[in-house]
PDB file of C-alpha atoms in Angstrom:
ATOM      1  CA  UNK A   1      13.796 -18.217  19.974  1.00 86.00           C
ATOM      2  CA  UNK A   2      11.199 -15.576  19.984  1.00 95.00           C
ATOM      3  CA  UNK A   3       8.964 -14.178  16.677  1.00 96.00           C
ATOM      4  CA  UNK A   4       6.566 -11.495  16.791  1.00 97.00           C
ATOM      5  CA  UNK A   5       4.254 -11.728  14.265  1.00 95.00           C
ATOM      6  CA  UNK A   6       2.061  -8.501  12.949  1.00 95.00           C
ATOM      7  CA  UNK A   7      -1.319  -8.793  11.269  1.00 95.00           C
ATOM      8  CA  UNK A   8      -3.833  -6.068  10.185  1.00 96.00           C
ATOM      9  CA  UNK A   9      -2.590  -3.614   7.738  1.00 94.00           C
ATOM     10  CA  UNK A  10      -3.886  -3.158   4.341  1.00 97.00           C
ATOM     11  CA  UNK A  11      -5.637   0.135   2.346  1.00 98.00           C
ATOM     12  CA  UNK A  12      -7.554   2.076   4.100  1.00 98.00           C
ATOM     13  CA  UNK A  13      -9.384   5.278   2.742  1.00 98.00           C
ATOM     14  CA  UNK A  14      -8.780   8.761   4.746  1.00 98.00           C
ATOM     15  CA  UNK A  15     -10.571   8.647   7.586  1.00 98.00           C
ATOM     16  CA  UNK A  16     -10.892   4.987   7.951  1.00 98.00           C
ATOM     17  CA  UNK A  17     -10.068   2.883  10.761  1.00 98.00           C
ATOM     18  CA  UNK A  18      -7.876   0.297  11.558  1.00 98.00           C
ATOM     19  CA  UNK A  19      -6.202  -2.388  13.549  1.00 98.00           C
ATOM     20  CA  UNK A  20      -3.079  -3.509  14.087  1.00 98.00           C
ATOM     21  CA  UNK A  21      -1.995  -6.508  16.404  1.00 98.00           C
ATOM     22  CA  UNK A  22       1.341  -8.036  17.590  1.00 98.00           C
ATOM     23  CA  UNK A  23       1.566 -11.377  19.189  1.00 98.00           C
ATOM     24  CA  UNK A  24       4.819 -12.596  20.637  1.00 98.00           C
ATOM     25  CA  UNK A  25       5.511 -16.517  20.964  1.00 97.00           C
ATOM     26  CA  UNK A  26       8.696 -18.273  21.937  1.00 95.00           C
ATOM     27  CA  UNK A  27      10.804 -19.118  25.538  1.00 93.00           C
ATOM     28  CA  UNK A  28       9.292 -15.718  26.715  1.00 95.00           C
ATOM     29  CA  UNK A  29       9.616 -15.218  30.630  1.00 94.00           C
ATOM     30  CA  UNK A  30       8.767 -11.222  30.411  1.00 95.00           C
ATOM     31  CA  UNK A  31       7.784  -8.318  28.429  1.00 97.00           C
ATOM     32  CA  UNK A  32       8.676  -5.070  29.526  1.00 97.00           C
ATOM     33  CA  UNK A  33       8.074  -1.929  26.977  1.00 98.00           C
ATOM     34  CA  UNK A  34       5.770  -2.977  23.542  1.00 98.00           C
ATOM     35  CA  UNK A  35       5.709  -0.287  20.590  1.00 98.00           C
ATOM     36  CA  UNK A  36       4.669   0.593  17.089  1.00 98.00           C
ATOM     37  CA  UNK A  37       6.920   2.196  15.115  1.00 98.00           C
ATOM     38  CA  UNK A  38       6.919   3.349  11.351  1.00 98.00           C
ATOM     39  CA  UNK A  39       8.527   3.549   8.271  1.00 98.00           C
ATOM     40  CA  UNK A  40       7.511   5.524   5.344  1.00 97.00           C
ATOM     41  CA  UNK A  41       9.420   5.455   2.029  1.00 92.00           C
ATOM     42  CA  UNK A  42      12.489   7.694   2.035  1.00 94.00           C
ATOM     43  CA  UNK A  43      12.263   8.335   5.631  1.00 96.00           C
ATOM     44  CA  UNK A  44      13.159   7.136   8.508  1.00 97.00           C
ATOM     45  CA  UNK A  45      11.916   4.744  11.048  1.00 97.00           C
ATOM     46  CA  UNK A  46      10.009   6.647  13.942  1.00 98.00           C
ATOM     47  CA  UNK A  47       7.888   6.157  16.796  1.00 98.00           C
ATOM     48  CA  UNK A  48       4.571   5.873  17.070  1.00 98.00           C
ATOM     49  CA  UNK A  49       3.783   4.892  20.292  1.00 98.00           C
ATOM     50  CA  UNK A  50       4.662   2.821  23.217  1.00 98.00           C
ATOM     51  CA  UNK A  51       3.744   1.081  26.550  1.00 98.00           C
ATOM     52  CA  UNK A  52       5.121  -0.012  29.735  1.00 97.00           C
ATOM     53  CA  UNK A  53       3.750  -3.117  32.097  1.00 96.00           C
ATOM     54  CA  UNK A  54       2.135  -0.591  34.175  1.00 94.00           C
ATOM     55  CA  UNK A  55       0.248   0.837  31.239  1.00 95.00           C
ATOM     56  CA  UNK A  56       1.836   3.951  30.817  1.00 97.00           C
ATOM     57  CA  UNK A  57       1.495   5.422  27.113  1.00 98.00           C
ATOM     58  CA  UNK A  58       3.854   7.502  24.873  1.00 98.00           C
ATOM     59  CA  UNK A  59       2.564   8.766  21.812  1.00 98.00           C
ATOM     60  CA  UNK A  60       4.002  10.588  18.741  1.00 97.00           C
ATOM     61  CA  UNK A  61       2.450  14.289  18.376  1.00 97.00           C
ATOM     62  CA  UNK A  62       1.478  13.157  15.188  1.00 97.00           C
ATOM     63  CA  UNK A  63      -0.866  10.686  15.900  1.00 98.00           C
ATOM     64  CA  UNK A  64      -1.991  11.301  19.359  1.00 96.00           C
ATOM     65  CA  UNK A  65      -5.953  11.643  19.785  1.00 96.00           C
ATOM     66  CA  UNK A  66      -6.121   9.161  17.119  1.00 98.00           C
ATOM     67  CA  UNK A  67      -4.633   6.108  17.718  1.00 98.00           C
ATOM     68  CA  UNK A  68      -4.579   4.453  20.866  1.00 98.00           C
ATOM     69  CA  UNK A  69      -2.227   1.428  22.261  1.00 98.00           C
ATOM     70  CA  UNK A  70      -3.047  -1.204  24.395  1.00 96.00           C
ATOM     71  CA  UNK A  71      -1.489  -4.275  25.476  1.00 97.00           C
ATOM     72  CA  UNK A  72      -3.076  -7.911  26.559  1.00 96.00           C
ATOM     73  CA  UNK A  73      -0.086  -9.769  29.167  1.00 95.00           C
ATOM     74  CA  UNK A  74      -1.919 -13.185  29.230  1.00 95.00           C
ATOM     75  CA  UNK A  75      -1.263 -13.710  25.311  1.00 96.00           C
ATOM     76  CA  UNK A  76       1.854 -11.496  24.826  1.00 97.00           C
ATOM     77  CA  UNK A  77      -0.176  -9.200  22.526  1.00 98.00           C
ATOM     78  CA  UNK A  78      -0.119  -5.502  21.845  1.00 98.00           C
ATOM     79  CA  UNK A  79      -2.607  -3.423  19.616  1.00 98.00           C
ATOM     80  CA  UNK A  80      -2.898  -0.658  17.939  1.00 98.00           C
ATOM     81  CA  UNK A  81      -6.105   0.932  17.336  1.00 98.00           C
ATOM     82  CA  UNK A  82      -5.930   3.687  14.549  1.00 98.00           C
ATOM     83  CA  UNK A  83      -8.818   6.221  13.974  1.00 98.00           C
ATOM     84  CA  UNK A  84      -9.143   9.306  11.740  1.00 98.00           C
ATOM     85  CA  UNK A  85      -6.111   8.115   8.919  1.00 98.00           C
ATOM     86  CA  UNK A  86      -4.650   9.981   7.098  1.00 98.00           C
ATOM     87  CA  UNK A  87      -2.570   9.682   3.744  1.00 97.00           C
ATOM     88  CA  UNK A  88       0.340  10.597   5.804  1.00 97.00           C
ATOM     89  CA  UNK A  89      -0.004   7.881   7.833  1.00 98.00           C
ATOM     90  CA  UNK A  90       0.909   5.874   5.096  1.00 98.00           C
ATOM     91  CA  UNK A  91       4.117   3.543   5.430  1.00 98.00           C
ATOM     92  CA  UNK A  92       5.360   0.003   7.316  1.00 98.00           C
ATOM     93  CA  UNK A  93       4.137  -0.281  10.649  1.00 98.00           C
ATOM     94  CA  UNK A  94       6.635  -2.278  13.120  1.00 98.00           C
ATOM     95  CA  UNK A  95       6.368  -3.490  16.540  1.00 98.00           C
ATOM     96  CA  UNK A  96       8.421  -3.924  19.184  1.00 98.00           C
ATOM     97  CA  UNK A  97       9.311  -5.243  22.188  1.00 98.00           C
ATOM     98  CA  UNK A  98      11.728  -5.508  25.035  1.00 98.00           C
ATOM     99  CA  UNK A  99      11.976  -9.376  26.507  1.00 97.00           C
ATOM    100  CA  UNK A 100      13.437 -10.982  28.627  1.00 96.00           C
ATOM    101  CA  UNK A 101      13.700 -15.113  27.346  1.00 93.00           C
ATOM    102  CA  UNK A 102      14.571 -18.034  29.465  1.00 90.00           C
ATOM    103  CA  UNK A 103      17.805 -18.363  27.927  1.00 88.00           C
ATOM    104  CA  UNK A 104      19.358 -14.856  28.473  1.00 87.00           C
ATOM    105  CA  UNK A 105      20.221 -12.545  31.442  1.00 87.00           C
ATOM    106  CA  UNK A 106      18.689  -9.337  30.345  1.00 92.00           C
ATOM    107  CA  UNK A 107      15.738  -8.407  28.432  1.00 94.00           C
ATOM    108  CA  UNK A 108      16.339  -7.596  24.169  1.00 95.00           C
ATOM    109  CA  UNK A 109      14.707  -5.756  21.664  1.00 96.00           C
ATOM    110  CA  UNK A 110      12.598  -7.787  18.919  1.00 97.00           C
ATOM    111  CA  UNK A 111      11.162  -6.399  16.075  1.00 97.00           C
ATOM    112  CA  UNK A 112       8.116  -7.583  13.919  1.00 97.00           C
ATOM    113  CA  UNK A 113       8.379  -8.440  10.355  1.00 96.00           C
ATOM    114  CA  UNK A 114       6.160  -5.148   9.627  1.00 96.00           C
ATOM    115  CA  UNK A 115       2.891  -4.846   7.820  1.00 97.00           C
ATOM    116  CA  UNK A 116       2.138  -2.346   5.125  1.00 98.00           C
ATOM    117  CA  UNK A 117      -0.838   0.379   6.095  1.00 98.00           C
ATOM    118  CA  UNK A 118      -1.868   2.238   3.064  1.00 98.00           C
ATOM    119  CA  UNK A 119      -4.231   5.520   3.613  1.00 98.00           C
ATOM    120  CA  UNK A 120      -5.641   6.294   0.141  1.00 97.00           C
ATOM    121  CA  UNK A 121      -8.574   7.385  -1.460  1.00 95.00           C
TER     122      UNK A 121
END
C-alpha cells in the first residue's frame, strides 16, 4: 500500500510565496517521474510541472520562472516552491508519482489527496 500525503497550501496574497511538499510512504522500491498538477474550479486538471530521477524538469508555460520543483530520493519527497502568485494560480494542487512497489511488476501512478492554494488579496 502506498499514500502520498500533501501539506502546504493555504491563502496566499498576490505575490506571495509558497510551499508545497509531497511525501510518499508505503512498500516503495522506486520512484521514477514526481509532479504537481492542478485543478481549478470548472476546469480541468493540468500540469504544472514534473521531474525525472535524473532531475530533468518540465514546466507549464504558465508558471515557469516562478515556481520551481525539486525532489529529495532519501525520503521519497518532492517540492514545490511557488514565487510571484497569482490569483490565477488559484485551485487544488495534486501530486504525483510513478512507483514501482514490492508487490507489483511495473511501476503505477499515485495521486495525492490534494491541498487547496488560494491566491487572494
Amino acid at each position: 500500500q502506498v499514500q502520498l500525503v500533501e501539506s502546504g497550501g493555504g491563502l496566499v496574497q498576490p505575490g506571495g510565496s509558497l510551499r508545497l511538499s509531497c511525501a510518499a510512504s508505503g512498500s516503495i522500491v522506486s520512484i521514477n517521474v514526481m509532479g504537481w498538477y492542478r485543478q481549478a474550479p470548472g476546469k480541468q486538471r493540468e500540469l504544472v510541472a514534473t521531474i525525472t530521477t535524473t532531475g530533468y524538469t518540465n514546466y507549464a508555460g504558465s508558471v515557469k520562472d516562478r515556481f520551481t520543483i525539486f525532489r529529495d530520493n532519501a525520503v521519497n519527497t518532492v517540492i514545490l516552491q511557488m514565487n510571484s502568485l497569482k490569483p490565477e494560480d488559484t485551485a487544488v494542487y495534486y501530486c504525483n508519482m510513478d512507483i514501482w512497489t514490492m508487490s507489483s511488476v511495473r511501476y503505477s501512478n499515485y495521486w495525492g489527496q490534494g491541498t487547496q492554494v488560494t491566491v487572494s488579496s
